[in-house]
Amino acid sequence: NPDLPAIAVEYAATEWFPKHPEALGFSVGVNDGGGDCHCPECEKWREQYGNPYIPFYNEIGRLLEQRLPGKLACFIAYGGAAEPPHGITLEPNLYVEVCSGLQDDLRLLRQWHEAGARHLGLYDYLYGGGYVLPRHYPHIMGEAWKRAHRDFGLSGAWTESFIQVWLYDGPRQYVLNELAWDMDQDIDALLADYFEKFYCEAAAPMRAFFDRLEAIYARRPDPLH
């Protein structure tokens, strides 16, 4: 619907930002689980750009810049909007939260950056319980965050992190929480802080145990997948 971008920006200007003046942006994310439009125009965009949502998001970005300069239109690169586009450049005021963007040597983050995304975030799944147990990867994930921040300007993340067993999940989550506030912190120093305060006189053997867990996890063909 060609009227929808203007409707979205009108909502942002009259509803969202007046109630949330501290917000950097507002969400125009896609459905979780399908529901994409298959009209001739959207099918044409899908064929032409590889992602039928980008012309829609770009128009929102242009209208938002006219109405509220400095604010961002935010969406998750997920579902029908997952693929990095080609043949079209993103408006500079779009914030793209790339789903599982660290896998395959940061391929998706790189491709969205090449498509013009100047505000990049991650949507990721940092589960411990329920997948591989124990799942411990503070260096693997922390160094990937640092690299994404350095190379592509990674500025935020929305992460699903089901802390089911603090015994196993605690040190990993502590490191990532601290890095989210200050990406320049030293991962080994953060781990030392955690183990010394959590385990006291047992810090050294427990740190060795968890280091072994991460070394085993690192054997995966792509531990960031």
PDB file of C-alpha atoms in Angstrom:
ATOM      1  CA  ASN A   1       0.000   0.000   0.000  1.00  0.00           C
ATOM      2  CA  PRO A   2       1.717   3.222  -1.101  1.00  0.00           C
ATOM      3  CA  ASP A   3       0.069   5.116   1.773  1.00  0.00           C
ATOM      4  CA  LEU A   4       1.611   2.929   4.470  1.00  0.00           C
ATOM      5  CA  PRO A   5       5.024   4.669   4.848  1.00  0.00           C
ATOM      6  CA  ALA A   6       3.329   8.001   5.547  1.00  0.00           C
ATOM      7  CA  ILE A   7       0.946   6.314   8.003  1.00  0.00           C
ATOM      8  CA  ALA A   8       3.906   4.748   9.833  1.00  0.00           C
ATOM      9  CA  VAL A   9       5.752   8.068  10.092  1.00  0.00           C
ATOM     10  CA  GLU A  10       2.575   9.846  11.232  1.00  0.00           C
ATOM     11  CA  TYR A  11       2.252   7.283  14.014  1.00  0.00           C
ATOM     12  CA  ALA A  12       5.900   7.788  14.955  1.00  0.00           C
ATOM     13  CA  ALA A  13       5.559  11.581  15.057  1.00  0.00           C
ATOM     14  CA  THR A  14       2.232  11.815  16.876  1.00  0.00           C
ATOM     15  CA  GLU A  15       2.140   8.670  19.044  1.00  0.00           C
ATOM     16  CA  TRP A  16       5.479   6.950  19.601  1.00  0.00           C
ATOM     17  CA  PHE A  17       8.039   9.717  20.030  1.00  0.00           C
ATOM     18  CA  PRO A  18       5.795  12.044  22.106  1.00  0.00           C
ATOM     19  CA  LYS A  19       5.377   9.148  24.564  1.00  0.00           C
ATOM     20  CA  HIS A  20       9.014   8.009  24.271  1.00  0.00           C
ATOM     21  CA  PRO A  21      11.085  11.153  23.644  1.00  0.00           C
ATOM     22  CA  GLU A  22      14.265   9.345  24.755  1.00  0.00           C
ATOM     23  CA  ALA A  23      13.901   6.696  22.026  1.00  0.00           C
ATOM     24  CA  LEU A  24      16.484   6.687  19.242  1.00  0.00           C
ATOM     25  CA  GLY A  25      14.010   5.175  16.804  1.00  0.00           C
ATOM     26  CA  PHE A  26      10.760   3.294  16.305  1.00  0.00           C
ATOM     27  CA  SER A  27      10.063  -0.210  15.079  1.00  0.00           C
ATOM     28  CA  VAL A  28       8.792  -1.165  11.633  1.00  0.00           C
ATOM     29  CA  GLY A  29       9.768  -4.840  11.966  1.00  0.00           C
ATOM     30  CA  VAL A  30       8.250  -7.708  10.028  1.00  0.00           C
ATOM     31  CA  ASN A  31       5.937 -10.496  11.135  1.00  0.00           C
ATOM     32  CA  ASP A  32       7.429 -13.508  12.873  1.00  0.00           C
ATOM     33  CA  GLY A  33       6.363 -16.524  10.864  1.00  0.00           C
ATOM     34  CA  GLY A  34       5.266 -15.274   7.471  1.00  0.00           C
ATOM     35  CA  GLY A  35       2.420 -13.105   6.256  1.00  0.00           C
ATOM     36  CA  ASP A  36       4.419 -11.359   3.527  1.00  0.00           C
ATOM     37  CA  CYS A  37       2.621  -9.585   0.722  1.00  0.00           C
ATOM     38  CA  HIS A  38       2.688 -11.253  -2.701  1.00  0.00           C
ATOM     39  CA  CYS A  39       1.073  -8.532  -4.777  1.00  0.00           C
ATOM     40  CA  PRO A  40       2.680  -7.825  -8.186  1.00  0.00           C
ATOM     41  CA  GLU A  41       4.568  -4.788  -6.848  1.00  0.00           C
ATOM     42  CA  CYS A  42       6.076  -6.675  -3.899  1.00  0.00           C
ATOM     43  CA  GLU A  43       6.951  -9.627  -6.129  1.00  0.00           C
ATOM     44  CA  LYS A  44       8.684  -7.219  -8.490  1.00  0.00           C
ATOM     45  CA  TRP A  45      10.742  -5.784  -5.607  1.00  0.00           C
ATOM     46  CA  ARG A  46      11.586  -9.290  -4.394  1.00  0.00           C
ATOM     47  CA  GLU A  47      12.929 -10.166  -7.830  1.00  0.00           C
ATOM     48  CA  GLN A  48      14.679  -6.844  -8.392  1.00  0.00           C
ATOM     49  CA  TYR A  49      16.298  -6.312  -4.983  1.00  0.00           C
ATOM     50  CA  GLY A  50      16.262  -9.720  -3.289  1.00  0.00           C
ATOM     51  CA  ASN A  51      14.329  -8.199  -0.374  1.00  0.00           C
ATOM     52  CA  PRO A  52      10.853  -6.756  -1.019  1.00  0.00           C
ATOM     53  CA  TYR A  53      10.829  -4.676   2.170  1.00  0.00           C
ATOM     54  CA  ILE A  54      13.683  -2.319   1.323  1.00  0.00           C
ATOM     55  CA  PRO A  55      11.758   0.154  -0.886  1.00  0.00           C
ATOM     56  CA  PHE A  56       9.139   0.343   1.890  1.00  0.00           C
ATOM     57  CA  TYR A  57      11.773   0.952   4.554  1.00  0.00           C
ATOM     58  CA  ASN A  58      13.597   3.488   2.399  1.00  0.00           C
ATOM     59  CA  GLU A  59      10.429   5.510   1.888  1.00  0.00           C
ATOM     60  CA  ILE A  60       9.814   5.492   5.637  1.00  0.00           C
ATOM     61  CA  GLY A  61      13.408   6.640   6.119  1.00  0.00           C
ATOM     62  CA  ARG A  62      13.010   9.544   3.693  1.00  0.00           C
ATOM     63  CA  LEU A  63       9.723  10.702   5.225  1.00  0.00           C
ATOM     64  CA  LEU A  64      11.067  10.298   8.757  1.00  0.00           C
ATOM     65  CA  GLU A  65      14.114  12.437   7.978  1.00  0.00           C
ATOM     66  CA  GLN A  66      11.830  15.213   6.733  1.00  0.00           C
ATOM     67  CA  ARG A  67       9.558  15.004   9.759  1.00  0.00           C
ATOM     68  CA  LEU A  68      11.960  14.013  12.554  1.00  0.00           C
ATOM     69  CA  PRO A  69      15.575  14.429  11.503  1.00  0.00           C
ATOM     70  CA  GLY A  70      17.981  12.389  13.580  1.00  0.00           C
ATOM     71  CA  LYS A  71      15.493   9.647  14.481  1.00  0.00           C
ATOM     72  CA  LEU A  72      15.803   6.086  13.155  1.00  0.00           C
ATOM     73  CA  ALA A  73      13.430   3.591  11.596  1.00  0.00           C
ATOM     74  CA  CYS A  74      14.353   0.192  13.010  1.00  0.00           C
ATOM     75  CA  PHE A  75      13.718  -3.296  11.682  1.00  0.00           C
ATOM     76  CA  ILE A  76      14.936  -6.859  12.141  1.00  0.00           C
ATOM     77  CA  ALA A  77      16.533  -8.487   9.086  1.00  0.00           C
ATOM     78  CA  TYR A  78      14.455 -11.599   9.607  1.00  0.00           C
ATOM     79  CA  GLY A  79      11.784 -13.659   7.884  1.00  0.00           C
ATOM     80  CA  GLY A  80      10.737 -12.010   4.643  1.00  0.00           C
ATOM     81  CA  ALA A  81      13.184  -9.150   5.270  1.00  0.00           C
ATOM     82  CA  ALA A  82      16.188 -11.341   6.086  1.00  0.00           C
ATOM     83  CA  GLU A  83      18.211 -11.155   2.877  1.00  0.00           C
ATOM     84  CA  PRO A  84      20.734  -8.355   2.318  1.00  0.00           C
ATOM     85  CA  PRO A  85      19.466  -6.400  -0.689  1.00  0.00           C
ATOM     86  CA  HIS A  86      21.239  -5.764  -3.980  1.00  0.00           C
ATOM     87  CA  GLY A  87      20.757  -3.029  -6.544  1.00  0.00           C
ATOM     88  CA  ILE A  88      19.430  -0.569  -3.961  1.00  0.00           C
ATOM     89  CA  THR A  89      21.084   1.505  -1.209  1.00  0.00           C
ATOM     90  CA  LEU A  90      19.581   1.824   2.239  1.00  0.00           C
ATOM     91  CA  GLU A  91      18.649   5.235   3.566  1.00  0.00           C
ATOM     92  CA  PRO A  92      21.179   6.353   6.215  1.00  0.00           C
ATOM     93  CA  ASN A  93      18.590   6.623   9.018  1.00  0.00           C
ATOM     94  CA  LEU A  94      17.617   2.932   9.012  1.00  0.00           C
ATOM     95  CA  TYR A  95      18.726   0.745  11.914  1.00  0.00           C
ATOM     96  CA  VAL A  96      19.068  -2.877  10.793  1.00  0.00           C
ATOM     97  CA  GLU A  97      19.116  -5.583  13.450  1.00  0.00           C
ATOM     98  CA  VAL A  98      20.695  -8.526  11.622  1.00  0.00           C
ATOM     99  CA  CYS A  99      19.437 -11.917  12.750  1.00  0.00           C
ATOM    100  CA  SER A 100      22.325 -14.347  13.463  1.00  0.00           C
ATOM    101  CA  GLY A 101      24.651 -11.870  11.790  1.00  0.00           C
ATOM    102  CA  LEU A 102      27.928 -13.232  13.195  1.00  0.00           C
ATOM    103  CA  GLN A 103      27.882 -16.657  11.563  1.00  0.00           C
ATOM    104  CA  ASP A 104      29.814 -17.442   8.385  1.00  0.00           C
ATOM    105  CA  ASP A 105      32.585 -14.969   9.215  1.00  0.00           C
ATOM    106  CA  LEU A 106      30.141 -12.090   9.821  1.00  0.00           C
ATOM    107  CA  ARG A 107      28.816 -12.481   6.267  1.00  0.00           C
ATOM    108  CA  LEU A 108      25.365 -11.002   6.828  1.00  0.00           C
ATOM    109  CA  LEU A 109      26.643  -7.986   8.764  1.00  0.00           C
ATOM    110  CA  ARG A 110      29.167  -7.353   6.005  1.00  0.00           C
ATOM    111  CA  GLN A 111      26.558  -7.577   3.250  1.00  0.00           C
ATOM    112  CA  TRP A 112      24.118  -5.259   5.002  1.00  0.00           C
ATOM    113  CA  HIS A 113      26.953  -2.802   5.566  1.00  0.00           C
ATOM    114  CA  GLU A 114      27.819  -2.993   1.868  1.00  0.00           C
ATOM    115  CA  ALA A 115      24.154  -2.298   1.063  1.00  0.00           C
ATOM    116  CA  GLY A 116      24.461   1.021   2.871  1.00  0.00           C
ATOM    117  CA  ALA A 117      23.346   0.219   6.426  1.00  0.00           C
ATOM    118  CA  ARG A 118      25.031   2.758   8.693  1.00  0.00           C
ATOM    119  CA  HIS A 119      23.319   1.670  11.908  1.00  0.00           C
ATOM    120  CA  LEU A 120      23.760  -2.028  12.544  1.00  0.00           C
ATOM    121  CA  GLY A 121      22.667  -4.231  15.405  1.00  0.00           C
ATOM    122  CA  LEU A 122      22.286  -7.944  16.080  1.00  0.00           C
ATOM    123  CA  TYR A 123      19.356 -10.161  16.877  1.00  0.00           C
ATOM    124  CA  ASP A 124      20.871 -13.308  18.357  1.00  0.00           C
ATOM    125  CA  TYR A 125      20.130 -16.424  20.379  1.00  0.00           C
ATOM    126  CA  LEU A 126      22.482 -16.764  23.345  1.00  0.00           C
ATOM    127  CA  TYR A 127      20.851 -19.767  24.935  1.00  0.00           C
ATOM    128  CA  GLY A 128      22.673 -22.022  27.321  1.00  0.00           C
ATOM    129  CA  GLY A 129      20.133 -24.528  28.583  1.00  0.00           C
ATOM    130  CA  GLY A 130      18.146 -26.393  25.983  1.00  0.00           C
ATOM    131  CA  TYR A 131      20.832 -26.646  23.306  1.00  0.00           C
ATOM    132  CA  VAL A 132      24.383 -27.874  23.868  1.00  0.00           C
ATOM    133  CA  LEU A 133      25.218 -28.180  27.551  1.00  0.00           C
ATOM    134  CA  PRO A 134      27.328 -26.705  28.922  1.00  0.00           C
ATOM    135  CA  ARG A 135      27.416 -23.958  26.269  1.00  0.00           C
ATOM    136  CA  HIS A 136      30.151 -21.514  27.247  1.00  0.00           C
ATOM    137  CA  TYR A 137      31.678 -19.089  24.728  1.00  0.00           C
ATOM    138  CA  PRO A 138      32.619 -15.684  26.227  1.00  0.00           C
ATOM    139  CA  HIS A 139      35.814 -15.266  24.156  1.00  0.00           C
ATOM    140  CA  ILE A 140      34.229 -16.546  20.944  1.00  0.00           C
ATOM    141  CA  MET A 141      31.195 -14.270  21.169  1.00  0.00           C
ATOM    142  CA  GLY A 142      32.960 -11.351  22.826  1.00  0.00           C
ATOM    143  CA  GLU A 143      35.711 -11.172  20.203  1.00  0.00           C
ATOM    144  CA  ALA A 144      33.097 -11.390  17.442  1.00  0.00           C
ATOM    145  CA  TRP A 145      31.231  -8.465  18.997  1.00  0.00           C
ATOM    146  CA  LYS A 146      34.450  -6.475  19.183  1.00  0.00           C
ATOM    147  CA  ARG A 147      35.243  -7.206  15.552  1.00  0.00           C
ATOM    148  CA  ALA A 148      31.726  -6.306  14.400  1.00  0.00           C
ATOM    149  CA  HIS A 149      31.888  -3.085  16.409  1.00  0.00           C
ATOM    150  CA  ARG A 150      35.278  -2.200  14.909  1.00  0.00           C
ATOM    151  CA  ASP A 151      34.603  -3.179  11.284  1.00  0.00           C
ATOM    152  CA  PHE A 152      30.898  -2.404  10.847  1.00  0.00           C
ATOM    153  CA  GLY A 153      29.998  -0.045  13.679  1.00  0.00           C
ATOM    154  CA  LEU A 154      27.857  -2.555  15.584  1.00  0.00           C
ATOM    155  CA  SER A 155      25.889  -0.405  18.017  1.00  0.00           C
ATOM    156  CA  GLY A 156      23.353  -2.648  19.727  1.00  0.00           C
ATOM    157  CA  ALA A 157      21.679  -6.017  20.050  1.00  0.00           C
ATOM    158  CA  TRP A 158      18.456  -7.693  21.014  1.00  0.00           C
ATOM    159  CA  THR A 159      19.352 -11.108  22.379  1.00  0.00           C
ATOM    160  CA  GLU A 160      17.288 -14.038  23.576  1.00  0.00           C
ATOM    161  CA  SER A 161      19.137 -15.398  26.588  1.00  0.00           C
ATOM    162  CA  PHE A 162      17.299 -17.948  28.690  1.00  0.00           C
ATOM    163  CA  ILE A 163      19.327 -18.135  31.888  1.00  0.00           C
ATOM    164  CA  GLN A 164      18.212 -21.553  33.134  1.00  0.00           C
ATOM    165  CA  VAL A 165      21.280 -22.707  35.075  1.00  0.00           C
ATOM    166  CA  TRP A 166      23.451 -19.925  36.505  1.00  0.00           C
ATOM    167  CA  LEU A 167      26.182 -22.433  37.269  1.00  0.00           C
ATOM    168  CA  TYR A 168      26.848 -22.773  33.549  1.00  0.00           C
ATOM    169  CA  ASP A 169      25.346 -19.632  32.033  1.00  0.00           C
ATOM    170  CA  GLY A 170      26.567 -17.052  34.544  1.00  0.00           C
ATOM    171  CA  PRO A 171      30.158 -16.370  33.443  1.00  0.00           C
ATOM    172  CA  ARG A 172      29.287 -16.115  29.760  1.00  0.00           C
ATOM    173  CA  GLN A 173      26.376 -13.780  30.401  1.00  0.00           C
ATOM    174  CA  TYR A 174      28.378 -11.629  32.815  1.00  0.00           C
ATOM    175  CA  VAL A 175      31.080 -11.033  30.206  1.00  0.00           C
ATOM    176  CA  LEU A 176      28.599 -10.182  27.451  1.00  0.00           C
ATOM    177  CA  ASN A 177      26.584  -7.872  29.710  1.00  0.00           C
ATOM    178  CA  GLU A 178      29.740  -5.965  30.620  1.00  0.00           C
ATOM    179  CA  LEU A 179      30.905  -5.743  27.001  1.00  0.00           C
ATOM    180  CA  ALA A 180      27.525  -4.319  26.033  1.00  0.00           C
ATOM    181  CA  TRP A 181      28.327  -1.325  28.235  1.00  0.00           C
ATOM    182  CA  ASP A 182      31.986  -1.016  27.227  1.00  0.00           C
ATOM    183  CA  MET A 183      33.248  -2.975  24.217  1.00  0.00           C
ATOM    184  CA  ASP A 184      36.884  -2.171  25.032  1.00  0.00           C
ATOM    185  CA  GLN A 185      36.953  -4.206  28.234  1.00  0.00           C
ATOM    186  CA  ASP A 186      39.335  -7.147  28.479  1.00  0.00           C
ATOM    187  CA  ILE A 187      37.493 -10.473  28.394  1.00  0.00           C
ATOM    188  CA  ASP A 188      40.038 -12.328  30.511  1.00  0.00           C
ATOM    189  CA  ALA A 189      39.912  -9.592  33.154  1.00  0.00           C
ATOM    190  CA  LEU A 190      36.127  -9.829  33.258  1.00  0.00           C
ATOM    191  CA  LEU A 191      36.288 -13.597  33.662  1.00  0.00           C
ATOM    192  CA  ALA A 192      38.854 -13.255  36.428  1.00  0.00           C
ATOM    193  CA  ASP A 193      36.556 -10.821  38.214  1.00  0.00           C
ATOM    194  CA  TYR A 194      33.618 -13.218  37.905  1.00  0.00           C
ATOM    195  CA  PHE A 195      35.402 -16.345  39.094  1.00  0.00           C
ATOM    196  CA  GLU A 196      37.254 -14.649  41.953  1.00  0.00           C
ATOM    197  CA  LYS A 197      34.040 -13.175  43.355  1.00  0.00           C
ATOM    198  CA  PHE A 198      31.706 -16.070  42.621  1.00  0.00           C
ATOM    199  CA  TYR A 199      33.957 -18.998  43.560  1.00  0.00           C
ATOM    200  CA  CYS A 200      36.484 -17.368  45.914  1.00  0.00           C
ATOM    201  CA  GLU A 201      39.175 -19.947  46.836  1.00  0.00           C
ATOM    202  CA  ALA A 202      37.852 -22.304  44.118  1.00  0.00           C
ATOM    203  CA  ALA A 203      38.365 -19.669  41.401  1.00  0.00           C
ATOM    204  CA  ALA A 204      41.399 -21.289  39.732  1.00  0.00           C
ATOM    205  CA  PRO A 205      39.999 -24.818  39.194  1.00  0.00           C
ATOM    206  CA  MET A 206      36.586 -23.498  38.169  1.00  0.00           C
ATOM    207  CA  ARG A 207      38.161 -21.093  35.664  1.00  0.00           C
ATOM    208  CA  ALA A 208      40.182 -24.009  34.237  1.00  0.00           C
ATOM    209  CA  PHE A 209      36.995 -26.083  33.957  1.00  0.00           C
ATOM    210  CA  PHE A 210      35.155 -23.361  32.035  1.00  0.00           C
ATOM    211  CA  ASP A 211      38.155 -22.622  29.811  1.00  0.00           C
ATOM    212  CA  ARG A 212      38.069 -26.300  28.868  1.00  0.00           C
ATOM    213  CA  LEU A 213      34.358 -26.057  28.053  1.00  0.00           C
ATOM    214  CA  GLU A 214      34.979 -23.154  25.691  1.00  0.00           C
ATOM    215  CA  ALA A 215      37.893 -24.939  24.025  1.00  0.00           C
ATOM    216  CA  ILE A 216      35.589 -27.869  23.306  1.00  0.00           C
ATOM    217  CA  TYR A 217      32.797 -25.604  22.050  1.00  0.00           C
ATOM    218  CA  ALA A 218      35.309 -23.886  19.743  1.00  0.00           C
ATOM    219  CA  ARG A 219      35.782 -27.157  17.848  1.00  0.00           C
ATOM    220  CA  ARG A 220      32.436 -26.600  16.095  1.00  0.00           C
ATOM    221  CA  PRO A 221      32.846 -25.888  12.357  1.00  0.00           C
ATOM    222  CA  ASP A 222      31.316 -22.462  13.003  1.00  0.00           C
ATOM    223  CA  PRO A 223      30.934 -21.727  16.736  1.00  0.00           C
ATOM    224  CA  LEU A 224      29.111 -18.484  15.877  1.00  0.00           C
ATOM    225  CA  HIS A 225      26.362 -20.354  14.022  1.00  0.00           C
TER     226      HIS A 225
END
